[in-house]
Amino acid sequence: MNLKKLNIFAWLIILAMIVVACGGGDAPPPAEEAAEETTEEVVEEEAPEEEEMPEEEAEEAMEEEMADGITLRWRTRPDNQAEIDVYQAVSDGIAIEGVTLDYEPGGSEGTSYQDVLRTELAAGTAPDVFWIPGTDVADFANRGLILDMRSLADATDGYSDSDFYPGPMFHLTFNPETGNTGETLWGLPRDVSTFALYLNLDLLAESGAADPRELAANGEWNWDTFLEVAIAINALGDDIDGYGQNAWWGPYGYWLNAAGGGFFNEDRTSCALNTPESLAGLEFESRIYNEFDVAVPYGEDSEPPFLAGKVGMFQNGRWATPGARASADFNWDVVKLPDGPAGPSNWLFWGAYVVNANTENPEAAWALVQELTSADVQATISELGANVPSRVSQDALDAFLTFTPPDNNQAFLDGLAENPATEGPLWAGSWPEYDAIMGPAVTAVLNGEQSIDDFAASICDEANKAFNN
């Protein structure tokens, strides 16, 4: 007899007994209660006794279940589908025991990528591991959005901060509470990069101008010879521009740095945009646009016209190489940036893989960060053409030189060796706020809407508001 029928039968017997004994004076108990009581009796009689799992085995089973259930999401900001495919292949090739990896490409250029991350972090929906530009490390760390992995690194055999370039590691190990470096670990650098000038060799030959690569080899590549080449190429036609750069802090920062100036004072605690050196660099850049008129109008994206064969020299980082390989239907190469009044100069750009401060799996996330910055993975990414390995390794640099085109990959390595200014976060203030003040002011000068004198009179009063007082 099944349980349901047994319950009904038991209830009928009880009801009959009550009727006989009491003459029907009292109502029977509710059917639910009777059924529950009877069910308990049946279960007690029929249910087999469960064997308890030993505590040690239970813990092991739980650990196995947790390990089998770990999925780590990680994100980068690729520039094109080819880069997405490489990162997906990297993700598919990484094996961390008990962990499934879920790669997701992020947004496009600009601050929107970081803003999306901040929003997701606040909502609890951000990835476990993600890449951010070097400038944003302090902002994310000071907000408590990323994990300090120092204790995890210290417990890892074979790990050393010195395996990576010291410029990025200074900031990635900076402790804002003590002002000392080497005490924390906010992430590991995915890559480094420098600027170069991408050259349209066909326009250069047609113009009759000197080859910048030869000028550089002879120590004659400077602002004056740069301007001569730009003017010659620009004269080829109304639809041709001698030079192009995009409107963000990196390209215009080069002109300030190469003149001996820069964004900040030496300890990065106040504005230096109004120093004579910084103003000299900005003034020369302004002349490129407003006096000689040899450049793509400032604020327009210079990459599409360069790839269309309409720009002679295009200032950009290593990350522009995949696009040139895929789309440039002309002969092209690169050359180092021209030496400024203060000598050779460049940027050392970098970005880092960091870990969500609220990840449920910090150990697994740290393991993933190590895998993503391993020598093998960095070689795979570098071969794509988008960056230079961030590990200090002559073997890695030698291999980088073989990743052609361009033929003159040495130009990027020269940028690493010739007094580059390290991209860095603003630990003493807010880089996003500083950039939001500086960028529009520089744009106004380069567009001819504001004079250098007016810029100098007010810029640091405004920019210093971004520092902690």
CSV table of C-alpha atoms in Angstrom, one decimal:
chain,number,residue,atom,x,y,z
A,1,MET,CA,0.0,0.0,0.0
A,2,ASN,CA,1.4,3.4,-0.9
A,3,LEU,CA,1.9,6.2,1.7
A,4,LYS,CA,-1.0,8.2,0.5
A,5,LYS,CA,-3.5,5.4,0.9
A,6,LEU,CA,-2.0,4.4,4.2
A,7,ASN,CA,-2.6,7.9,5.5
A,8,ILE,CA,-6.2,7.9,4.4
A,9,PHE,CA,-6.8,4.5,5.9
A,10,ALA,CA,-5.3,5.5,9.3
A,11,TRP,CA,-7.4,8.6,9.4
A,12,LEU,CA,-10.6,6.6,8.8
A,13,ILE,CA,-9.8,4.2,11.7
A,14,ILE,CA,-9.2,7.1,14.0
A,15,LEU,CA,-12.5,8.8,13.0
A,16,ALA,CA,-14.4,5.5,13.6
A,17,MET,CA,-12.8,5.2,17.0
A,18,ILE,CA,-13.8,8.7,18.0
A,19,VAL,CA,-17.4,8.2,16.7
A,20,VAL,CA,-17.7,5.0,18.8
A,21,ALA,CA,-16.2,6.4,21.9
A,22,CYS,CA,-17.8,9.8,21.9
A,23,GLY,CA,-20.9,9.3,20.0
A,24,GLY,CA,-19.8,11.9,17.5
A,25,GLY,CA,-19.7,14.7,20.0
A,26,ASP,CA,-16.3,16.1,19.2
A,27,ALA,CA,-15.0,17.0,15.7
A,28,PRO,CA,-12.0,15.0,14.5
A,29,PRO,CA,-8.6,16.6,14.2
A,30,PRO,CA,-7.8,18.4,10.9
A,31,ALA,CA,-6.8,16.0,8.2
A,32,GLU,CA,-3.4,17.8,7.8
A,33,GLU,CA,-2.5,17.1,11.4
A,34,ALA,CA,-3.6,13.5,11.2
A,35,ALA,CA,-1.8,13.0,8.0
A,36,GLU,CA,1.4,14.5,9.4
A,37,GLU,CA,1.3,12.4,12.5
A,38,THR,CA,0.7,9.3,10.6
A,39,THR,CA,3.4,10.1,8.0
A,40,GLU,CA,6.0,10.6,10.7
A,41,GLU,CA,5.1,7.2,12.2
A,42,VAL,CA,5.5,5.6,8.8
A,43,VAL,CA,8.7,7.3,8.0
A,44,GLU,CA,10.1,6.4,11.3
A,45,GLU,CA,9.3,2.8,10.7
A,46,GLU,CA,10.4,2.6,7.0
A,47,ALA,CA,13.1,5.2,6.4
A,48,PRO,CA,16.6,3.7,6.4
A,49,GLU,CA,19.1,5.2,8.8
A,50,GLU,CA,21.5,7.6,7.0
A,51,GLU,CA,25.3,7.1,7.5
A,52,GLU,CA,27.2,10.2,8.5
A,53,MET,CA,30.2,11.1,6.4
A,54,PRO,CA,33.4,11.6,8.4
A,55,GLU,CA,34.2,15.2,8.9
A,56,GLU,CA,37.5,15.1,7.0
A,57,GLU,CA,35.8,13.6,4.0
A,58,ALA,CA,33.0,16.1,4.2
A,59,GLU,CA,35.5,19.0,4.1
A,60,GLU,CA,37.3,17.5,1.1
A,61,ALA,CA,34.0,17.0,-0.7
A,62,MET,CA,33.1,20.6,-0.1
A,63,GLU,CA,36.4,21.9,-1.3
A,64,GLU,CA,36.1,19.8,-4.4
A,65,GLU,CA,32.6,21.1,-5.0
A,66,MET,CA,33.8,24.7,-4.6
A,67,ALA,CA,36.8,24.2,-6.8
A,68,ASP,CA,34.7,22.7,-9.5
A,69,GLY,CA,32.3,25.6,-9.3
A,70,ILE,CA,34.8,28.5,-9.6
A,71,THR,CA,34.3,30.7,-12.7
A,72,LEU,CA,36.5,33.7,-13.0
A,73,ARG,CA,35.5,36.5,-15.3
A,74,TRP,CA,38.3,38.7,-16.7
A,75,ARG,CA,38.3,41.7,-19.0
A,76,THR,CA,40.6,43.8,-21.2
A,77,ARG,CA,39.9,46.7,-23.6
A,78,PRO,CA,40.9,45.4,-27.0
A,79,ASP,CA,41.0,47.8,-30.0
A,80,ASN,CA,39.8,45.4,-32.7
A,81,GLN,CA,38.5,41.9,-33.4
A,82,ALA,CA,42.0,40.5,-34.1
A,83,GLU,CA,43.0,41.5,-30.5
A,84,ILE,CA,39.8,40.0,-29.1
A,85,ASP,CA,40.5,36.7,-30.8
A,86,VAL,CA,44.1,36.7,-29.4
A,87,TYR,CA,42.9,37.3,-25.8
A,88,GLN,CA,40.2,34.6,-26.2
A,89,ALA,CA,42.8,32.2,-27.4
A,90,VAL,CA,45.0,33.1,-24.4
A,91,SER,CA,42.0,32.5,-22.1
A,92,ASP,CA,41.3,29.2,-23.7
A,93,GLY,CA,44.9,28.1,-23.3
A,94,ILE,CA,45.3,28.9,-19.5
A,95,ALA,CA,44.8,26.0,-17.2
A,96,ILE,CA,44.2,26.7,-13.5
A,97,GLU,CA,43.0,23.6,-11.6
A,98,GLY,CA,39.3,23.7,-10.8
A,99,VAL,CA,38.8,27.1,-12.5
A,100,THR,CA,36.8,28.0,-15.6
A,101,LEU,CA,37.8,31.3,-17.3
A,102,ASP,CA,35.3,33.6,-18.9
A,103,TYR,CA,36.9,36.3,-21.1
A,104,GLU,CA,34.9,39.4,-22.0
A,105,PRO,CA,36.2,42.3,-24.1
A,106,GLY,CA,35.6,45.7,-22.8
A,107,GLY,CA,34.7,49.0,-24.4
A,108,SER,CA,36.5,51.3,-26.8
A,109,GLU,CA,39.1,54.1,-26.2
A,110,GLY,CA,38.4,56.8,-23.7
A,111,THR,CA,37.3,56.9,-20.1
A,112,SER,CA,34.0,55.1,-20.7
A,113,TYR,CA,35.7,51.8,-20.1
A,114,GLN,CA,36.9,52.8,-16.7
A,115,ASP,CA,33.5,54.5,-15.9
A,116,VAL,CA,31.7,51.3,-16.7
A,117,LEU,CA,34.0,49.3,-14.4
A,118,ARG,CA,33.4,51.7,-11.5
A,119,THR,CA,29.7,51.4,-12.0
A,120,GLU,CA,29.8,47.6,-12.1
A,121,LEU,CA,32.1,47.5,-9.1
A,122,ALA,CA,29.6,49.6,-7.1
A,123,ALA,CA,26.8,47.3,-8.2
A,124,GLY,CA,28.7,44.1,-7.5
A,125,THR,CA,28.6,42.9,-11.1
A,126,ALA,CA,32.3,43.6,-12.2
A,127,PRO,CA,34.7,40.9,-13.4
A,128,ASP,CA,37.1,39.2,-11.0
A,129,VAL,CA,40.1,40.4,-12.9
A,130,PHE,CA,40.4,43.3,-15.3
A,131,TRP,CA,42.9,45.5,-17.0
A,132,ILE,CA,43.0,49.3,-16.3
A,133,PRO,CA,45.4,52.0,-17.6
A,134,GLY,CA,48.3,52.9,-15.3
A,135,THR,CA,46.8,56.4,-14.7
A,136,ASP,CA,43.8,54.9,-13.0
A,137,VAL,CA,45.5,52.6,-10.5
A,138,ALA,CA,45.5,55.2,-7.7
A,139,ASP,CA,41.8,56.1,-8.2
A,140,PHE,CA,40.7,52.5,-8.1
A,141,ALA,CA,43.0,51.7,-5.1
A,142,ASN,CA,42.0,54.8,-3.1
A,143,ARG,CA,38.3,53.9,-3.6
A,144,GLY,CA,38.9,50.4,-2.3
A,145,LEU,CA,37.8,48.9,-5.6
A,146,ILE,CA,40.9,46.7,-6.2
A,147,LEU,CA,42.6,44.1,-4.0
A,148,ASP,CA,46.1,44.5,-2.5
A,149,MET,CA,47.8,41.3,-3.5
A,150,ARG,CA,51.0,41.8,-1.5
A,151,SER,CA,50.3,38.9,0.9
A,152,LEU,CA,49.4,36.6,-1.9
A,153,ALA,CA,52.6,37.5,-3.8
A,154,ASP,CA,54.8,37.1,-0.8
A,155,ALA,CA,53.5,33.6,-0.3
A,156,THR,CA,54.2,32.7,-4.0
A,157,ASP,CA,57.5,30.9,-4.8
A,158,GLY,CA,59.4,32.5,-7.6
A,159,TYR,CA,57.5,35.8,-7.7
A,160,SER,CA,59.6,39.0,-7.7
A,161,ASP,CA,58.6,42.6,-8.3
A,162,SER,CA,61.9,43.1,-10.1
A,163,ASP,CA,60.8,40.9,-13.0
A,164,PHE,CA,58.9,43.9,-14.4
A,165,TYR,CA,59.9,47.5,-15.4
A,166,PRO,CA,60.6,49.6,-12.3
A,167,GLY,CA,58.5,52.6,-13.6
A,168,PRO,CA,55.1,50.8,-13.5
A,169,MET,CA,56.1,48.8,-10.4
A,170,PHE,CA,56.8,52.0,-8.4
A,171,HIS,CA,53.1,52.8,-8.7
A,172,LEU,CA,51.8,49.3,-8.4
A,173,THR,CA,53.5,48.8,-5.1
A,174,PHE,CA,52.9,52.3,-3.7
A,175,ASN,CA,51.2,52.5,-0.3
A,176,PRO,CA,49.1,55.7,-0.1
A,177,GLU,CA,48.9,55.4,3.7
A,178,THR,CA,52.6,55.5,4.3
A,179,GLY,CA,53.8,57.2,1.1
A,180,ASN,CA,56.3,54.3,0.5
A,181,THR,CA,56.7,52.1,-2.5
A,182,GLY,CA,57.2,48.3,-2.3
A,183,GLU,CA,54.6,47.8,0.4
A,184,THR,CA,51.5,46.9,-1.6
A,185,LEU,CA,50.7,45.1,-4.9
A,186,TRP,CA,47.7,46.5,-6.7
A,187,GLY,CA,48.4,44.5,-9.9
A,188,LEU,CA,50.9,43.4,-12.5
A,189,PRO,CA,51.6,45.2,-15.7
A,190,ARG,CA,50.2,43.5,-18.8
A,191,ASP,CA,52.4,45.4,-21.2
A,192,VAL,CA,54.4,48.6,-21.8
A,193,SER,CA,54.4,50.8,-24.9
A,194,THR,CA,55.9,53.9,-26.2
A,195,PHE,CA,55.0,56.4,-29.0
A,196,ALA,CA,56.5,56.4,-32.4
A,197,LEU,CA,55.6,58.3,-35.6
A,198,TYR,CA,53.9,56.0,-38.1
A,199,LEU,CA,55.2,57.0,-41.6
A,200,ASN,CA,53.5,56.9,-45.0
A,201,LEU,CA,56.6,56.1,-47.0
A,202,ASP,CA,54.9,56.7,-50.3
A,203,LEU,CA,53.9,60.3,-49.4
A,204,LEU,CA,57.4,60.8,-48.0
A,205,ALA,CA,59.0,59.7,-51.2
A,206,GLU,CA,56.6,61.8,-53.3
A,207,SER,CA,57.3,64.9,-51.2
A,208,GLY,CA,61.1,64.7,-51.7
A,209,ALA,CA,61.6,65.3,-48.0
A,210,ALA,CA,64.4,63.7,-46.0
A,211,ASP,CA,63.6,60.3,-44.6
A,212,PRO,CA,63.1,60.6,-40.8
A,213,ARG,CA,64.6,57.2,-40.2
A,214,GLU,CA,67.9,58.3,-41.8
A,215,LEU,CA,67.7,61.6,-39.9
A,216,ALA,CA,67.2,59.7,-36.6
A,217,ALA,CA,70.1,57.4,-37.4
A,218,ASN,CA,72.4,60.4,-38.0
A,219,GLY,CA,71.2,62.2,-34.8
A,220,GLU,CA,69.4,64.9,-36.9
A,221,TRP,CA,65.8,64.1,-36.1
A,222,ASN,CA,64.5,67.0,-34.0
A,223,TRP,CA,61.6,69.5,-34.0
A,224,ASP,CA,63.1,71.6,-36.8
A,225,THR,CA,63.6,68.7,-39.2
A,226,PHE,CA,60.2,67.3,-38.1
A,227,LEU,CA,58.6,70.5,-39.2
A,228,GLU,CA,60.4,70.5,-42.5
A,229,VAL,CA,59.2,67.0,-43.3
A,230,ALA,CA,55.6,67.9,-42.3
A,231,ILE,CA,55.5,71.0,-44.4
A,232,ALA,CA,56.9,69.1,-47.5
A,233,ILE,CA,54.3,66.4,-47.2
A,234,ASN,CA,51.5,68.8,-46.5
A,235,ALA,CA,52.3,70.6,-49.8
A,236,LEU,CA,51.3,67.6,-51.8
A,237,GLY,CA,47.6,68.6,-51.9
A,238,ASP,CA,44.6,70.0,-50.0
A,239,ASP,CA,43.5,66.5,-49.0
A,240,ILE,CA,47.0,65.6,-47.5
A,241,ASP,CA,48.2,66.4,-44.0
A,242,GLY,CA,51.8,66.3,-43.0
A,243,TYR,CA,51.0,65.2,-39.4
A,244,GLY,CA,48.3,63.9,-37.2
A,245,GLN,CA,47.7,63.1,-33.5
A,246,ASN,CA,44.7,62.3,-31.4
A,247,ALA,CA,43.2,64.5,-28.7
A,248,TRP,CA,44.2,63.0,-25.4
A,249,TRP,CA,46.9,63.7,-22.8
A,250,GLY,CA,49.5,61.3,-24.3
A,251,PRO,CA,50.3,63.0,-27.6
A,252,TYR,CA,50.2,66.6,-26.3
A,253,GLY,CA,52.1,65.5,-23.2
A,254,TYR,CA,55.0,64.5,-25.3
A,255,TRP,CA,55.5,68.1,-26.6
A,256,LEU,CA,55.6,69.4,-23.0
A,257,ASN,CA,57.9,66.7,-21.8
A,258,ALA,CA,60.4,67.0,-24.7
A,259,ALA,CA,60.7,70.7,-24.0
A,260,GLY,CA,61.7,69.9,-20.4
A,261,GLY,CA,58.3,70.5,-18.8
A,262,GLY,CA,55.4,68.2,-17.9
A,263,PHE,CA,52.1,67.9,-16.1
A,264,PHE,CA,53.3,67.9,-12.5
A,265,ASN,CA,56.1,69.1,-10.3
A,266,GLU,CA,58.8,66.5,-9.4
A,267,ASP,CA,56.9,64.7,-6.6
A,268,ARG,CA,53.6,64.9,-8.5
A,269,THR,CA,51.9,67.0,-5.8
A,270,SER,CA,51.0,70.1,-7.8
A,271,CYS,CA,50.5,71.4,-11.3
A,272,ALA,CA,53.5,72.3,-13.5
A,273,LEU,CA,51.6,73.2,-16.7
A,274,ASN,CA,52.5,76.9,-16.4
A,275,THR,CA,56.3,76.4,-16.2
A,276,PRO,CA,58.3,78.1,-19.0
A,277,GLU,CA,59.3,74.6,-20.3
A,278,SER,CA,55.8,73.3,-20.4
A,279,LEU,CA,54.5,76.5,-22.1
A,280,ALA,CA,57.4,76.3,-24.7
A,281,GLY,CA,56.3,72.7,-25.6
A,282,LEU,CA,52.6,73.7,-25.9
A,283,GLU,CA,53.5,76.8,-27.9
A,284,PHE,CA,55.5,74.8,-30.5
A,285,GLU,CA,52.6,72.3,-30.8
A,286,SER,CA,50.2,75.1,-31.2
A,287,ARG,CA,52.2,76.5,-34.1
A,288,ILE,CA,51.9,73.1,-35.9
A,289,TYR,CA,48.1,73.7,-36.0
A,290,ASN,CA,47.6,77.4,-36.0
A,291,GLU,CA,50.7,78.9,-37.8
A,292,PHE,CA,51.9,76.2,-40.2
A,293,ASP,CA,48.5,74.4,-40.6
A,294,VAL,CA,50.2,71.1,-41.5
A,295,ALA,CA,48.1,68.7,-39.3
A,296,VAL,CA,44.7,67.0,-39.2
A,297,PRO,CA,42.5,69.5,-37.3
A,298,TYR,CA,42.9,68.9,-33.6
A,299,GLY,CA,40.1,66.9,-32.1
A,300,GLU,CA,39.5,64.8,-35.2
A,301,ASP,CA,40.6,61.1,-35.2
A,302,SER,CA,43.8,61.0,-37.2
A,303,GLU,CA,44.0,57.3,-37.6
A,304,PRO,CA,41.4,56.8,-40.3
A,305,PRO,CA,43.0,59.4,-42.6
A,306,PHE,CA,46.4,57.9,-42.0
A,307,LEU,CA,45.1,54.5,-42.9
A,308,ALA,CA,43.5,56.0,-45.9
A,309,GLY,CA,46.9,57.2,-47.1
A,310,LYS,CA,46.2,60.9,-46.4
A,311,VAL,CA,48.6,61.6,-43.5
A,312,GLY,CA,52.4,61.6,-43.7
A,313,MET,CA,53.3,61.2,-40.0
A,314,PHE,CA,50.9,59.9,-37.3
A,315,GLN,CA,51.9,59.9,-33.6
A,316,ASN,CA,50.6,56.9,-31.8
A,317,GLY,CA,51.6,54.0,-29.6
A,318,ARG,CA,52.4,50.4,-30.4
A,319,TRP,CA,48.8,49.5,-30.2
A,320,ALA,CA,48.2,51.2,-33.6
A,321,THR,CA,50.3,48.5,-35.3
A,322,PRO,CA,47.6,45.9,-35.8
A,323,GLY,CA,45.4,48.4,-37.5
A,324,ALA,CA,48.2,49.5,-39.8
A,325,ARG,CA,49.0,45.9,-40.6
A,326,ALA,CA,45.4,45.2,-41.5
A,327,SER,CA,44.3,48.3,-43.3
A,328,ALA,CA,47.3,50.4,-44.6
A,329,ASP,CA,47.3,50.0,-48.4
A,330,PHE,CA,50.7,51.7,-48.8
A,331,ASN,CA,54.3,51.3,-47.7
A,332,TRP,CA,54.7,52.3,-44.1
A,333,ASP,CA,57.2,52.1,-41.2
A,334,VAL,CA,57.8,53.9,-37.9
A,335,VAL,CA,60.4,56.2,-36.5
A,336,LYS,CA,61.2,57.4,-33.0
A,337,LEU,CA,59.8,60.7,-31.9
A,338,PRO,CA,61.9,63.7,-32.7
A,339,ASP,CA,64.3,65.1,-30.0
A,340,GLY,CA,63.0,68.2,-28.3
A,341,PRO,CA,64.8,71.2,-26.7
A,342,ALA,CA,65.4,69.0,-23.6
A,343,GLY,CA,66.6,66.0,-25.7
A,344,PRO,CA,65.0,62.6,-26.5
A,345,SER,CA,61.7,62.1,-24.8
A,346,ASN,CA,58.8,59.7,-24.9
A,347,TRP,CA,56.1,58.1,-22.7
A,348,LEU,CA,56.4,54.7,-21.0
A,349,PHE,CA,52.7,53.7,-21.2
A,350,TRP,CA,51.5,50.7,-19.3
A,351,GLY,CA,48.4,49.1,-18.0
A,352,ALA,CA,47.8,46.5,-15.3
A,353,TYR,CA,45.7,43.5,-14.5
A,354,VAL,CA,44.1,44.1,-11.2
A,355,VAL,CA,41.7,42.1,-9.0
A,356,ASN,CA,38.2,43.1,-7.9
A,357,ALA,CA,38.4,43.8,-4.2
A,358,ASN,CA,35.2,41.8,-3.7
A,359,THR,CA,36.1,38.7,-5.6
A,360,GLU,CA,35.0,35.6,-3.9
A,361,ASN,CA,38.1,33.8,-5.1
A,362,PRO,CA,41.2,35.9,-4.5
A,363,GLU,CA,43.7,33.1,-4.6
A,364,ALA,CA,42.4,31.9,-8.0
A,365,ALA,CA,42.3,35.5,-9.3
A,366,TRP,CA,46.0,36.0,-8.2
A,367,ALA,CA,46.8,32.8,-10.1
A,368,LEU,CA,45.1,34.2,-13.2
A,369,VAL,CA,47.0,37.5,-13.0
A,370,GLN,CA,50.3,35.6,-12.9
A,371,GLU,CA,49.3,33.5,-15.9
A,372,LEU,CA,48.2,36.6,-17.9
A,373,THR,CA,51.6,38.3,-17.3
A,374,SER,CA,53.7,35.2,-17.9
A,375,ALA,CA,56.5,35.4,-20.5
A,376,ASP,CA,54.7,33.1,-22.8
A,377,VAL,CA,51.4,35.0,-22.8
A,378,GLN,CA,53.2,38.3,-23.1
A,379,ALA,CA,55.0,37.0,-26.2
A,380,THR,CA,51.7,35.9,-27.7
A,381,ILE,CA,50.2,39.3,-27.2
A,382,SER,CA,53.3,41.2,-28.4
A,383,GLU,CA,53.4,39.2,-31.6
A,384,LEU,CA,49.9,40.6,-32.4
A,385,GLY,CA,51.8,43.9,-32.5
A,386,ALA,CA,49.8,45.8,-29.9
A,387,ASN,CA,52.4,46.2,-27.2
A,388,VAL,CA,55.9,45.5,-25.8
A,389,PRO,CA,56.4,42.8,-23.1
A,390,SER,CA,56.4,44.4,-19.6
A,391,ARG,CA,58.9,41.8,-18.2
A,392,VAL,CA,62.5,42.9,-18.1
A,393,SER,CA,64.0,40.3,-20.4
A,394,GLN,CA,66.5,40.7,-23.2
A,395,ASP,CA,65.1,37.6,-24.8
A,396,ALA,CA,61.6,39.1,-24.9
A,397,LEU,CA,63.0,42.3,-26.5
A,398,ASP,CA,65.0,40.4,-29.1
A,399,ALA,CA,61.8,38.5,-30.0
A,400,PHE,CA,59.9,41.7,-30.2
A,401,LEU,CA,62.2,43.0,-32.9
A,402,THR,CA,61.1,40.1,-35.1
A,403,PHE,CA,57.4,40.9,-34.9
A,404,THR,CA,57.1,42.8,-38.2
A,405,PRO,CA,55.8,44.9,-39.8
A,406,PRO,CA,56.9,47.6,-39.1
A,407,ASP,CA,60.5,46.9,-40.0
A,408,ASN,CA,61.9,49.5,-37.6
A,409,ASN,CA,60.6,48.0,-34.3
A,410,GLN,CA,63.8,49.4,-32.7
A,411,ALA,CA,62.0,52.8,-32.7
A,412,PHE,CA,59.7,51.6,-29.9
A,413,LEU,CA,62.6,50.2,-27.9
A,414,ASP,CA,64.5,53.5,-28.3
A,415,GLY,CA,61.5,55.1,-26.7
A,416,LEU,CA,61.9,52.8,-23.7
A,417,ALA,CA,65.5,53.7,-23.4
A,418,GLU,CA,65.5,57.5,-24.1
A,419,ASN,CA,64.2,59.2,-21.0
A,420,PRO,CA,60.5,58.2,-21.1
A,421,ALA,CA,58.1,59.8,-18.7
A,422,THR,CA,56.3,56.9,-16.9
A,423,GLU,CA,52.6,57.0,-17.2
A,424,GLY,CA,51.4,57.1,-13.6
A,425,PRO,CA,48.5,57.6,-11.3
A,426,LEU,CA,48.1,60.6,-9.2
A,427,TRP,CA,48.3,59.4,-5.6
A,428,ALA,CA,48.2,62.9,-4.2
A,429,GLY,CA,45.0,63.8,-6.0
A,430,SER,CA,42.5,62.7,-8.6
A,431,TRP,CA,43.8,62.0,-12.1
A,432,PRO,CA,40.3,62.0,-13.7
A,433,GLU,CA,39.6,65.4,-12.3
A,434,TYR,CA,43.1,66.7,-13.3
A,435,ASP,CA,42.6,65.4,-16.8
A,436,ALA,CA,39.1,66.9,-17.0
A,437,ILE,CA,40.6,70.3,-16.3
A,438,MET,CA,43.8,70.0,-18.4
A,439,GLY,CA,42.3,68.5,-21.5
A,440,PRO,CA,39.8,71.2,-22.5
A,441,ALA,CA,42.3,73.9,-21.7
A,442,VAL,CA,45.0,72.4,-23.9
A,443,THR,CA,42.4,71.8,-26.7
A,444,ALA,CA,41.4,75.5,-26.6
A,445,VAL,CA,45.0,76.5,-27.2
A,446,LEU,CA,45.5,74.0,-30.0
A,447,ASN,CA,42.3,75.0,-31.7
A,448,GLY,CA,43.3,78.7,-31.5
A,449,GLU,CA,40.5,79.6,-29.1
A,450,GLN,CA,42.8,80.6,-26.2
A,451,SER,CA,46.3,82.2,-26.1
A,452,ILE,CA,49.3,80.7,-24.4
A,453,ASP,CA,49.3,83.7,-22.0
A,454,ASP,CA,45.7,83.2,-21.0
A,455,PHE,CA,46.3,79.5,-20.6
A,456,ALA,CA,49.3,80.2,-18.3
A,457,ALA,CA,47.4,82.7,-16.2
A,458,SER,CA,44.7,80.3,-15.0
A,459,ILE,CA,45.5,76.7,-15.7
A,460,CYS,CA,47.3,75.7,-12.5
A,461,ASP,CA,44.8,77.6,-10.3
A,462,GLU,CA,42.2,75.3,-11.7
A,463,ALA,CA,44.2,72.1,-12.0
A,464,ASN,CA,45.5,72.3,-8.4
A,465,LYS,CA,41.9,71.8,-7.3
A,466,ALA,CA,42.3,68.1,-8.2
A,467,PHE,CA,44.9,67.6,-5.5
A,468,ASN,CA,44.2,66.5,-2.0
A,469,ASN,CA,44.4,69.6,0.4
